[in-house]
Short mmCIF file of C-alpha atoms in Angstrom, two decimals:
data_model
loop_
_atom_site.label_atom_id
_atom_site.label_comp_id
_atom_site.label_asym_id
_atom_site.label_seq_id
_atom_site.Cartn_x
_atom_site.Cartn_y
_atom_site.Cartn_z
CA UNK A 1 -11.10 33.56 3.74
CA UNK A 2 -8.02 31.25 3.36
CA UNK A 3 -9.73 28.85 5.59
CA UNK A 4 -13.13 28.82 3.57
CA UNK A 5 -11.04 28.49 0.45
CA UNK A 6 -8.79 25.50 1.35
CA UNK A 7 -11.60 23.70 3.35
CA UNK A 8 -12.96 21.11 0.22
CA UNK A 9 -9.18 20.20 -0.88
CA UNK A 10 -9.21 18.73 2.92
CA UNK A 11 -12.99 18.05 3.59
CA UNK A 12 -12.93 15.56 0.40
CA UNK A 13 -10.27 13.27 0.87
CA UNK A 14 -10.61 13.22 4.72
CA UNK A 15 -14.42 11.88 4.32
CA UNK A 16 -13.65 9.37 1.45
CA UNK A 17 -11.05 8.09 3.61
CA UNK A 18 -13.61 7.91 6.67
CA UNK A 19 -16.14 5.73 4.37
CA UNK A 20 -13.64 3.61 3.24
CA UNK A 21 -11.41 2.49 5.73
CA UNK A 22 -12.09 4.29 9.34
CA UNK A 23 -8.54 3.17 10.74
CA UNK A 24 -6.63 3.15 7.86
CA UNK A 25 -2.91 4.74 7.16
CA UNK A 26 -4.25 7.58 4.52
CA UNK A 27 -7.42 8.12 6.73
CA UNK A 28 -4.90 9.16 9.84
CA UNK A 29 -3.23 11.73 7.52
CA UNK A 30 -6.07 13.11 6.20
CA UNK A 31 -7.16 13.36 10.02
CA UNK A 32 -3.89 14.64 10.59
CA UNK A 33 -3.27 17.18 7.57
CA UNK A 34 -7.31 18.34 8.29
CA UNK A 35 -5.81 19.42 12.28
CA UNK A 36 -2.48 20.29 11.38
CA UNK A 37 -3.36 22.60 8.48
CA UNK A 38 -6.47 23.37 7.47
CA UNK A 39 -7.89 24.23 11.35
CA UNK A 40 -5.18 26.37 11.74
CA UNK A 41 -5.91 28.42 9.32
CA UNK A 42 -9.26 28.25 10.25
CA UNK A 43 -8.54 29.23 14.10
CA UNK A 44 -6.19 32.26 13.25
CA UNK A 45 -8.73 33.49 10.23
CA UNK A 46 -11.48 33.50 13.15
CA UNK A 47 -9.33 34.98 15.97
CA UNK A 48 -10.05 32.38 18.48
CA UNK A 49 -6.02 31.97 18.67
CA UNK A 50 -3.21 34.47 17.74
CA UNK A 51 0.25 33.74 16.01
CA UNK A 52 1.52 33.12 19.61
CA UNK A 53 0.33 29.27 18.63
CA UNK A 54 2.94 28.99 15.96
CA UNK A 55 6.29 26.77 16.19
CA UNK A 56 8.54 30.37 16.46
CA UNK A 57 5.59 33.27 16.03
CA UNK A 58 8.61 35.89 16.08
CA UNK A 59 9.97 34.29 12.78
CA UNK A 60 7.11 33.64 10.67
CA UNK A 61 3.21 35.29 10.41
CA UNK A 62 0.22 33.78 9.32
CA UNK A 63 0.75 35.10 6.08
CA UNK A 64 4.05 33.35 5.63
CA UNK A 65 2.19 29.93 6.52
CA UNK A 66 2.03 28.36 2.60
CA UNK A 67 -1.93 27.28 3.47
CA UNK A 68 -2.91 27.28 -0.52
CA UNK A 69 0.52 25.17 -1.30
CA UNK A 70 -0.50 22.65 1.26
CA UNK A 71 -3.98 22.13 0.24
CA UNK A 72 -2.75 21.11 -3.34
CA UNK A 73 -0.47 18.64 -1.99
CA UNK A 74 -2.97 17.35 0.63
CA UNK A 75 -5.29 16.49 -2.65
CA UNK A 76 -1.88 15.59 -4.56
CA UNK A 77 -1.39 12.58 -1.96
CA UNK A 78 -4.55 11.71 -2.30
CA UNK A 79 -4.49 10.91 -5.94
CA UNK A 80 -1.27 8.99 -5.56
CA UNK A 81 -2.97 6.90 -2.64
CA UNK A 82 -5.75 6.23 -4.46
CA UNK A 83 -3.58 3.27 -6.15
CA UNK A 84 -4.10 -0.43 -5.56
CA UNK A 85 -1.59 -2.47 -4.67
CA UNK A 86 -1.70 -6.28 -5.52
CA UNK A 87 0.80 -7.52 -2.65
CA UNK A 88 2.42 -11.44 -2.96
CA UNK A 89 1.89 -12.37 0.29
CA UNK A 90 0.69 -15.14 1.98
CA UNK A 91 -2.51 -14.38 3.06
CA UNK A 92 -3.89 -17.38 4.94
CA UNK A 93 -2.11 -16.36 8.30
CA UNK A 94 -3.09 -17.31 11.82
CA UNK A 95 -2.14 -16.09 15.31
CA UNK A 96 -1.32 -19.50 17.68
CA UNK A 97 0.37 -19.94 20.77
CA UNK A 98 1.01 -23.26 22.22
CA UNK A 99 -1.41 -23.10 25.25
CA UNK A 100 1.62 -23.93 27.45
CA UNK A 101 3.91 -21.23 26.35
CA UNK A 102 0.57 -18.46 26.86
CA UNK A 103 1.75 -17.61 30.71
CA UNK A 104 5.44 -17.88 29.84
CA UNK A 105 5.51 -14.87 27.27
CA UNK A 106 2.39 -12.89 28.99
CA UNK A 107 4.72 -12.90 31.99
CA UNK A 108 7.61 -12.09 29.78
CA UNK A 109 6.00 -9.11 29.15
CA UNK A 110 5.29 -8.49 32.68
CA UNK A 111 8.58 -8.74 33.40
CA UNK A 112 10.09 -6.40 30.96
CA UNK A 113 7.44 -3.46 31.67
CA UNK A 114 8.85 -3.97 35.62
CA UNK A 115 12.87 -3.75 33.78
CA UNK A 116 11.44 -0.68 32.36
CA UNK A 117 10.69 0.80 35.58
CA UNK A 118 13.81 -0.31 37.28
CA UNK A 119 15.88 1.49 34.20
CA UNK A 120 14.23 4.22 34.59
CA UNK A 121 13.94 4.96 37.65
CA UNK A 122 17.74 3.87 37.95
CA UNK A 123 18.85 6.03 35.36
CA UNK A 124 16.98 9.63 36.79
CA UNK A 125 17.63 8.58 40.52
CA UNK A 126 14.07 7.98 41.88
CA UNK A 127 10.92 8.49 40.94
CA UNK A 128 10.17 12.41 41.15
CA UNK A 129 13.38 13.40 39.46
CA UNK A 130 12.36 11.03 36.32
CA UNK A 131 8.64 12.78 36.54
CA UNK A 132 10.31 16.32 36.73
CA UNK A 133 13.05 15.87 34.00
CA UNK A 134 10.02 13.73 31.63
CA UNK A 135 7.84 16.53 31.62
CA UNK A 136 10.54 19.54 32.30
CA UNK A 137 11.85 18.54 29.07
CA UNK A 138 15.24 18.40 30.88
CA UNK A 139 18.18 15.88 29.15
CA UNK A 140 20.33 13.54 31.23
CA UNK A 141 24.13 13.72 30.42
CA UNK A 142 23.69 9.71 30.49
CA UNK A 143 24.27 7.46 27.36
CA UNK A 144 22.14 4.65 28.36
CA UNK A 145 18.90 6.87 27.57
CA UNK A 146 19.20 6.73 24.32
CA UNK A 147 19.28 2.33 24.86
CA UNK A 148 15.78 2.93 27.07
CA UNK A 149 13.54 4.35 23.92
CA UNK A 150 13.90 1.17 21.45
CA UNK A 151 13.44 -0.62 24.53
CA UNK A 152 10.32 1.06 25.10
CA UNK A 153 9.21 0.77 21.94
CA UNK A 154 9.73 -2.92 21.82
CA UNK A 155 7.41 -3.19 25.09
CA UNK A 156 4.71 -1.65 23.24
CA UNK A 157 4.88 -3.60 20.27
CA UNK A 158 5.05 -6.66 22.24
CA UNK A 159 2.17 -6.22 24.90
CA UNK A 160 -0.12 -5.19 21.93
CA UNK A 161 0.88 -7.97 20.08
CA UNK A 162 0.25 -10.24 22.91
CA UNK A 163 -3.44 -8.40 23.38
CA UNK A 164 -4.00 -9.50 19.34
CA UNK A 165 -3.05 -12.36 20.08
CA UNK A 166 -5.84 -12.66 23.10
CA UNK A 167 -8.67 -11.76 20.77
CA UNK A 168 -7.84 -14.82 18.49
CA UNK A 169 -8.06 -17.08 20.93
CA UNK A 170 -8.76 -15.81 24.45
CA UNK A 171 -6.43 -16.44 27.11
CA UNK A 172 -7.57 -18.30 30.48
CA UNK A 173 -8.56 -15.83 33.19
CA UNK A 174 -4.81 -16.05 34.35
CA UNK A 175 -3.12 -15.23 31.76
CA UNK A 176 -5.87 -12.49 31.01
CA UNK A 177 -5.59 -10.73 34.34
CA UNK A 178 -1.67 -10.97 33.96
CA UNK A 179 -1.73 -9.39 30.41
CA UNK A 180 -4.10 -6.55 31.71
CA UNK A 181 -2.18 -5.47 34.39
CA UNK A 182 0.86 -5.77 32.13
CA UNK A 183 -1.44 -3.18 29.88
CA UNK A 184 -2.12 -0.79 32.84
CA UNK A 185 1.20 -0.51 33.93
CA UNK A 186 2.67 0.40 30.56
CA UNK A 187 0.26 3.00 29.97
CA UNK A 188 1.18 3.88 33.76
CA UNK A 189 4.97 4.06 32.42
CA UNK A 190 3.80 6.06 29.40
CA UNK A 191 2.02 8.88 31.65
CA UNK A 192 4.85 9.46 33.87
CA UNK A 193 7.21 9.88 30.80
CA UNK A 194 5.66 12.41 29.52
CA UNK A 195 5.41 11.55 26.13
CA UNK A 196 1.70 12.43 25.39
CA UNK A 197 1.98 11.20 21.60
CA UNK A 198 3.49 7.70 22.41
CA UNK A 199 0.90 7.49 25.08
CA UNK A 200 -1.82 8.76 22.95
CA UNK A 201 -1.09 5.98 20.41
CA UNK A 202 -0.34 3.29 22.45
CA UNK A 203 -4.36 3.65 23.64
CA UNK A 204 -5.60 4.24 20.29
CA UNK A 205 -3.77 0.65 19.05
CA UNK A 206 -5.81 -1.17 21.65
CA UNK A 207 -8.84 0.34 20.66
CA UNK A 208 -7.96 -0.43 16.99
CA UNK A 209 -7.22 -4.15 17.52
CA UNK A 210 -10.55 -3.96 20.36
CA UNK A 211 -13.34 -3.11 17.53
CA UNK A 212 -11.94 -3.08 13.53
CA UNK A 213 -14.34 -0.23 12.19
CA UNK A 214 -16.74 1.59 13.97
CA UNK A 215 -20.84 1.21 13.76
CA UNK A 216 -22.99 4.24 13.85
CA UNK A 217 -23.61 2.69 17.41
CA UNK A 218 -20.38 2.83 18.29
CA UNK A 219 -19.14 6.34 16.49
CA UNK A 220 -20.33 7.89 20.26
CA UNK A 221 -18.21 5.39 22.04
CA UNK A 222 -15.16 6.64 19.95
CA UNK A 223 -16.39 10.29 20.43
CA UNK A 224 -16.06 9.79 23.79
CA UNK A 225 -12.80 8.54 23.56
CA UNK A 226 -11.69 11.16 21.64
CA UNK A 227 -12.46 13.84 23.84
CA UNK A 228 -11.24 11.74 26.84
CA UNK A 229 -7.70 11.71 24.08
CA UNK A 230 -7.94 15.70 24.06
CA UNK A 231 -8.37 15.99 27.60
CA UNK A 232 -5.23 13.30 28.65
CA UNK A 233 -3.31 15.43 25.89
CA UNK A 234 -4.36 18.79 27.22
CA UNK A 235 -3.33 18.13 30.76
CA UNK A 236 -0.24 16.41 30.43
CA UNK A 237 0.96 19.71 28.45
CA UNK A 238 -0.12 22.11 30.75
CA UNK A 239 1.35 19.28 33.42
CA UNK A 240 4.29 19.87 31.55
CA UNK A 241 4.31 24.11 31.35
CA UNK A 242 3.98 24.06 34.91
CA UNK A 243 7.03 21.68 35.08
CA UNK A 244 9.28 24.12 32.47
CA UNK A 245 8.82 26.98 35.08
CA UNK A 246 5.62 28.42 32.87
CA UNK A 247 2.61 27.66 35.27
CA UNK A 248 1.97 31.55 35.51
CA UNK A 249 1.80 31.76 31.84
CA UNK A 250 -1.14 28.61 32.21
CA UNK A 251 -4.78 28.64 33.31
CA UNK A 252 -5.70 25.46 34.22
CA UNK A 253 -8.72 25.83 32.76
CA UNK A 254 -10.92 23.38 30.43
CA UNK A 255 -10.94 25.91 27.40
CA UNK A 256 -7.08 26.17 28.48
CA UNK A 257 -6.44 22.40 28.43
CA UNK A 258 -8.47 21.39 25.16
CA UNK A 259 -6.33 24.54 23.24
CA UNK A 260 -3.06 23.38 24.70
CA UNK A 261 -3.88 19.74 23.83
CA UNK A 262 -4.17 21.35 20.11
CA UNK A 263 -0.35 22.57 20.67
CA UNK A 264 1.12 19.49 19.31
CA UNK A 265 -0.95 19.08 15.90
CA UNK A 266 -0.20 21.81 13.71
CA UNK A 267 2.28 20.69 11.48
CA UNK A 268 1.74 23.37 8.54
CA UNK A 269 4.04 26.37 10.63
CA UNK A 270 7.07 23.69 10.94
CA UNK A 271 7.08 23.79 7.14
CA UNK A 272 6.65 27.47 6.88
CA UNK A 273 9.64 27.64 9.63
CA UNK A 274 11.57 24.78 6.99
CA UNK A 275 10.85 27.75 3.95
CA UNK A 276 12.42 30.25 6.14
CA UNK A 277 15.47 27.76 6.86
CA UNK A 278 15.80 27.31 3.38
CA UNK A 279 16.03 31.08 2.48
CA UNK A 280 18.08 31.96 5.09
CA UNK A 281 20.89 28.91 4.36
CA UNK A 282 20.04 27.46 0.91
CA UNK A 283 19.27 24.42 0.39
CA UNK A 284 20.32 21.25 1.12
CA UNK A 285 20.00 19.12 -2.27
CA UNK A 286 18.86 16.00 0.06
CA UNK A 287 21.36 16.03 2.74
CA UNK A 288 19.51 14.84 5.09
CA UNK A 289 18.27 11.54 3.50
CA UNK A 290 22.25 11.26 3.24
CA UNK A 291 22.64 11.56 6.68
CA UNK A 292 19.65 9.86 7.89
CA UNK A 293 21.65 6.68 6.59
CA UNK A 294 24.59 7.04 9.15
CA UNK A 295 21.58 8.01 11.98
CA UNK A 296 22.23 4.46 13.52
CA UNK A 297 26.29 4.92 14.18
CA UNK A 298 27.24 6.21 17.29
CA UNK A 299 28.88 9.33 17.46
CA UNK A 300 31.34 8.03 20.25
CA UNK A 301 32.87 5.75 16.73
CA UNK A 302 32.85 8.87 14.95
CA UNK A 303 32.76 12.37 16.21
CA UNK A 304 32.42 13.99 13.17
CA UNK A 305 29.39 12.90 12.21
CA UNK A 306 26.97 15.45 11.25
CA UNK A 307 24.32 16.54 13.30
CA UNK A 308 20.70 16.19 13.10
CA UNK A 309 18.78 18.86 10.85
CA UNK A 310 16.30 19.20 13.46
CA UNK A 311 19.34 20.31 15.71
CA UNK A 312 20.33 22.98 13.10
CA UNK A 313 17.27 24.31 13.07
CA UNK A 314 16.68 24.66 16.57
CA UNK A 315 20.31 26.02 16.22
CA UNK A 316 19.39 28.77 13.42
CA UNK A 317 16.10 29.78 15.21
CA UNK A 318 16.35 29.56 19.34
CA UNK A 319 20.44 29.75 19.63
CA UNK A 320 21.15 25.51 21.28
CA UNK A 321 21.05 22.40 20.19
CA UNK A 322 19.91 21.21 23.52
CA UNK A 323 16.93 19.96 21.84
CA UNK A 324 15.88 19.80 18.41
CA UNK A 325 12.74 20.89 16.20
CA UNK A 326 12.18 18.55 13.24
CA UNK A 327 10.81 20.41 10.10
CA UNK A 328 9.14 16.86 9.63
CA UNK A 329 8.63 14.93 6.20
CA UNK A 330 7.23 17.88 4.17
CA UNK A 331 9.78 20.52 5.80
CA UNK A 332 12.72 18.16 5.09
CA UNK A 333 11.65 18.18 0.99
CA UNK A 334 11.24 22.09 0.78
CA UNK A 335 14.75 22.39 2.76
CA UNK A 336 16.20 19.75 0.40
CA UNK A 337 14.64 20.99 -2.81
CA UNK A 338 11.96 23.58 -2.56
CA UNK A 339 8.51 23.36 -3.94
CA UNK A 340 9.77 20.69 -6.73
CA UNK A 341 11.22 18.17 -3.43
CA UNK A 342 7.67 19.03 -1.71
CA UNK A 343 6.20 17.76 -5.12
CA UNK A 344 8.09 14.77 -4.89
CA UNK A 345 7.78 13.29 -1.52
CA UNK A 346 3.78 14.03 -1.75
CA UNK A 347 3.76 11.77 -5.04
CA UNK A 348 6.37 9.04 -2.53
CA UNK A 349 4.49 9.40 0.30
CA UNK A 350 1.04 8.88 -1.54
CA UNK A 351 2.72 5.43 -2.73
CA UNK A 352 3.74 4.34 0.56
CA UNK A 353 0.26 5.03 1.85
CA UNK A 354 -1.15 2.94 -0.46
CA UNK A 355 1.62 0.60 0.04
CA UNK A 356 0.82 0.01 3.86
CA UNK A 357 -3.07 0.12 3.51
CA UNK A 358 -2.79 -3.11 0.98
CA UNK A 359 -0.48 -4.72 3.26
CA UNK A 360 -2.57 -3.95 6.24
CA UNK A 361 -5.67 -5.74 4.81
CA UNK A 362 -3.50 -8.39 3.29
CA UNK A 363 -4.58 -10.85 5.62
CA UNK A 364 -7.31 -13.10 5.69
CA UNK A 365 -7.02 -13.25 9.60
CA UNK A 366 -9.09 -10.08 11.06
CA UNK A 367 -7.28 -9.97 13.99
CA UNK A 368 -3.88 -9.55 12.19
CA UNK A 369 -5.26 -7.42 9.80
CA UNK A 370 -6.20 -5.25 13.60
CA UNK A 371 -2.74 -5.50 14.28
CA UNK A 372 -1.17 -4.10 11.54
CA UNK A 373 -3.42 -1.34 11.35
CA UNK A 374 -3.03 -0.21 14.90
CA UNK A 375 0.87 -0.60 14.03
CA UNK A 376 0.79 0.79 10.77
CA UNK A 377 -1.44 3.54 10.22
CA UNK A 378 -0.48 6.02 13.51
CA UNK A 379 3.23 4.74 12.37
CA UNK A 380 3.22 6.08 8.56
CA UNK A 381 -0.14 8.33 8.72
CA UNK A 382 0.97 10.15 11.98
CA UNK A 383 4.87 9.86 13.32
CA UNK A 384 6.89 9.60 10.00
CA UNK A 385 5.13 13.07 9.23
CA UNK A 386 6.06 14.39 12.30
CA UNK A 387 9.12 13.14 12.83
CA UNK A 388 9.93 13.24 8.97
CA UNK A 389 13.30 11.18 7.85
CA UNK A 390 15.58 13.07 9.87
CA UNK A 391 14.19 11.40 12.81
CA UNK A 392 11.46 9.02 11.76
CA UNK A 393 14.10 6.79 10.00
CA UNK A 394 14.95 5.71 13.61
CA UNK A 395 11.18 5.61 15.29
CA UNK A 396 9.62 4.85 12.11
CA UNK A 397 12.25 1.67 11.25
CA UNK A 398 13.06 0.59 14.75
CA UNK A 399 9.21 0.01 15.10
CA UNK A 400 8.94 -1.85 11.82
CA UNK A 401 11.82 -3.68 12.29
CA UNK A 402 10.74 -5.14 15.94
CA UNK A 403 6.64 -5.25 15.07
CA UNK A 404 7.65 -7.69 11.77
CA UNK A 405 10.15 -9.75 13.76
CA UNK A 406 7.12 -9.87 16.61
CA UNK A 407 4.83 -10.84 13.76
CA UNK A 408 7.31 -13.32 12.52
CA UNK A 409 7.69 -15.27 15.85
CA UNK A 410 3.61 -15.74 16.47
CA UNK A 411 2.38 -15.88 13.08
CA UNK A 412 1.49 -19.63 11.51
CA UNK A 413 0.73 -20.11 7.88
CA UNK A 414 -2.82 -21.98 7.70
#
């Protein structure tokens, strides 16, 4: 009943979004919020999976999942995001390269997808240990991992930069077949990691920047590609159960992988799991934005430096810190401040949504307008919600921070 209740405060902004900008930042949380909380509901209500699905089923119960509260704020953010921004910026903006310099940084890129390789495969001591401890979910006691993700992240902000960059003004067949294989062998990289969700989006950017907005034509195309999506997603999970020990416990089967590629959407039980944080140790009165400010000193310079509230959760709720479960941007505001902080970052987060759509579209260039998007939108409508501050302040910036240098460097003004 929940389900058939909830479904328009969902439906509604998800298909306005769709009609006006397919690719946009508030269209991917709509997309989002619609999987992450609304089919939930809509999947337990019908039976076709149990509470075994949820984040920690032995803590909370479907009825403990705050379905209605969501739905409010889903339609609260979508007021708020409504908003036009007028944004000073320049927008007659180009994408040149001198056409002697195209080689150098195609095989720049080249080169530092190979370094990643060679780091990796350095730092886990050949090439089926790093497979095993990517998908095993097992940590290294080694420092320098924690130098290999911005690095990675850089790569992929470069290469698809460098692809852009191809559709303005179309590299010789050289150059092409370099940048290509430079492609391929990141999203190689990607797979073997393990990391379905940087994977996922590093696929979805190049189709962004490949067609803009989809034609009725081409809305099978993307269909296509989005069950291809599920089906990558599915089996690198159950890839990965069968790597934690739990391949007895999975049935490699299709209805098996497209239900396990589901595992990592639901968002709506980490904030039901945040409520039950909340009662259990008060809250926090914004802590964690506090701490989130010191997230970039390393704890070797000081020791006491408090740990990660997705570490204290895991902490509270599975007995380690070995790993940590982030109660992501809407979990952080109810553990902060209850309803009234949930309130709060939905009005925020509906600005910065609007924020990032204007600047997206910004420019008068279409392929830097691609760009951004396929930066932008998975960045802010998909990863800061997962991640939340707690952890998103370091994905989330670091990917900012190195896409608008990127940007910088290539970009001429007209």
């Amino acid at each position: 009943m929940i389900s058939i209740l909830t479904f328009p405060f969902y439906f509604i902004p998800l298909i306005y979004s769709l009609q006006k900008d397919q690719f946009s930042a508030k269209t991917f949380f709509f997309v989002y919020s619609f999987l992450g909380c609304w089919l939930l509901s809509a999947l337990l209500n019908s039976g076709v999976v149990t509470e075994q699905i949820l984040i920690a089923s032995w803590v909370i119960q479907e009825e403990n999942i705050p379905f209605t509260t969501m739905a409010i704020i889903n339609v609260l953010i979508f007021v708020f995001s409504s908003l036009k921004f007028k944004l000073p910026f320049n927008k007659k903006t180009n994408f040149k390269i001198n056409s002697k310099k195209k080689l150098f940084y195609v095989s720049a890129a080249f080169i530092l997808v190979l370094l990643e390789f060679l780091i990796t495969l350095n730092l886990y001591s050949g090439l089926s240990n790093w497979v095993a401890s990517s998908y095993s979910r097992t940590v290294i006691e080694d420092s320098r991992v924690n130098f290999l993700f911005p690095f990675v992240l850089a790569v992929n902000v470069f290469t698809l930069t460098l692809y852009a960059v191809n559709k303005n003004e179309k590299f010789k067949n050289l150059t092409k077949g370099l940048l290509y294989l430079t492609i391929s062998l990141q999203i190689l990289y990607l797979a073997l990691s393990g990391g379905r969700s940087i994977l996922l989006l590093f696929l979805l950017s190049l189709v962004i920047i490949n067609i803009g907005r989809v034609s009725t034509k081409g809305a099978i195309k993307l269909a296509l590609i989005a069950a291809l999506f599920v089906l990558v997603s599915g089996y690198m999970i159950s890839e990965r159960y069968k790597a934690q020990g739990a391949d007895a416990q999975f049935d490699t089967s299709l209805t098996n992988i497209v239900i396990a590629s589901y595992t990592g959407l639901p968002f709506i039980d980490h904030i039901a799991l945040s409520q039950r944080y909340a009662e259990i140790n008060g809250y926090d009165y914004g802590e964690v934005y506090v701490n989130a400010a010191t997230s970039f000193i390393p704890r070797s310079m000081w020791p006491e430096k408090p740990i990660q509230l997705s570490r204290k959760v895991r902490d509270e709720f599975w007995g380690d810190t070995d790993g940590g479960v982030p109660p992501g941007l809407f979990g952080e505001a109810i553990i902060s401040l209850g309803i009234t902080g949930l309130i709060i970052i939905a009005v925020i987060y509906g600005f910065i949504l609007s924020f990032v759509d204007s600047f997206c579209k910004s420019p008068d260039n279409v392929i830097v307008q691609r760009l951004r998007t396929a930066i932008f939108s998975t960045l802010i409508g998909f990863i800061l919600i997962r991640g939340g501050i707690d952890i998103g302040i370091y994905r989330v910036g670091l990917i900012i921070a190195i896409y608008l240098t990127t940007e910088k460097f290539f970009l001429s003004k007209k």
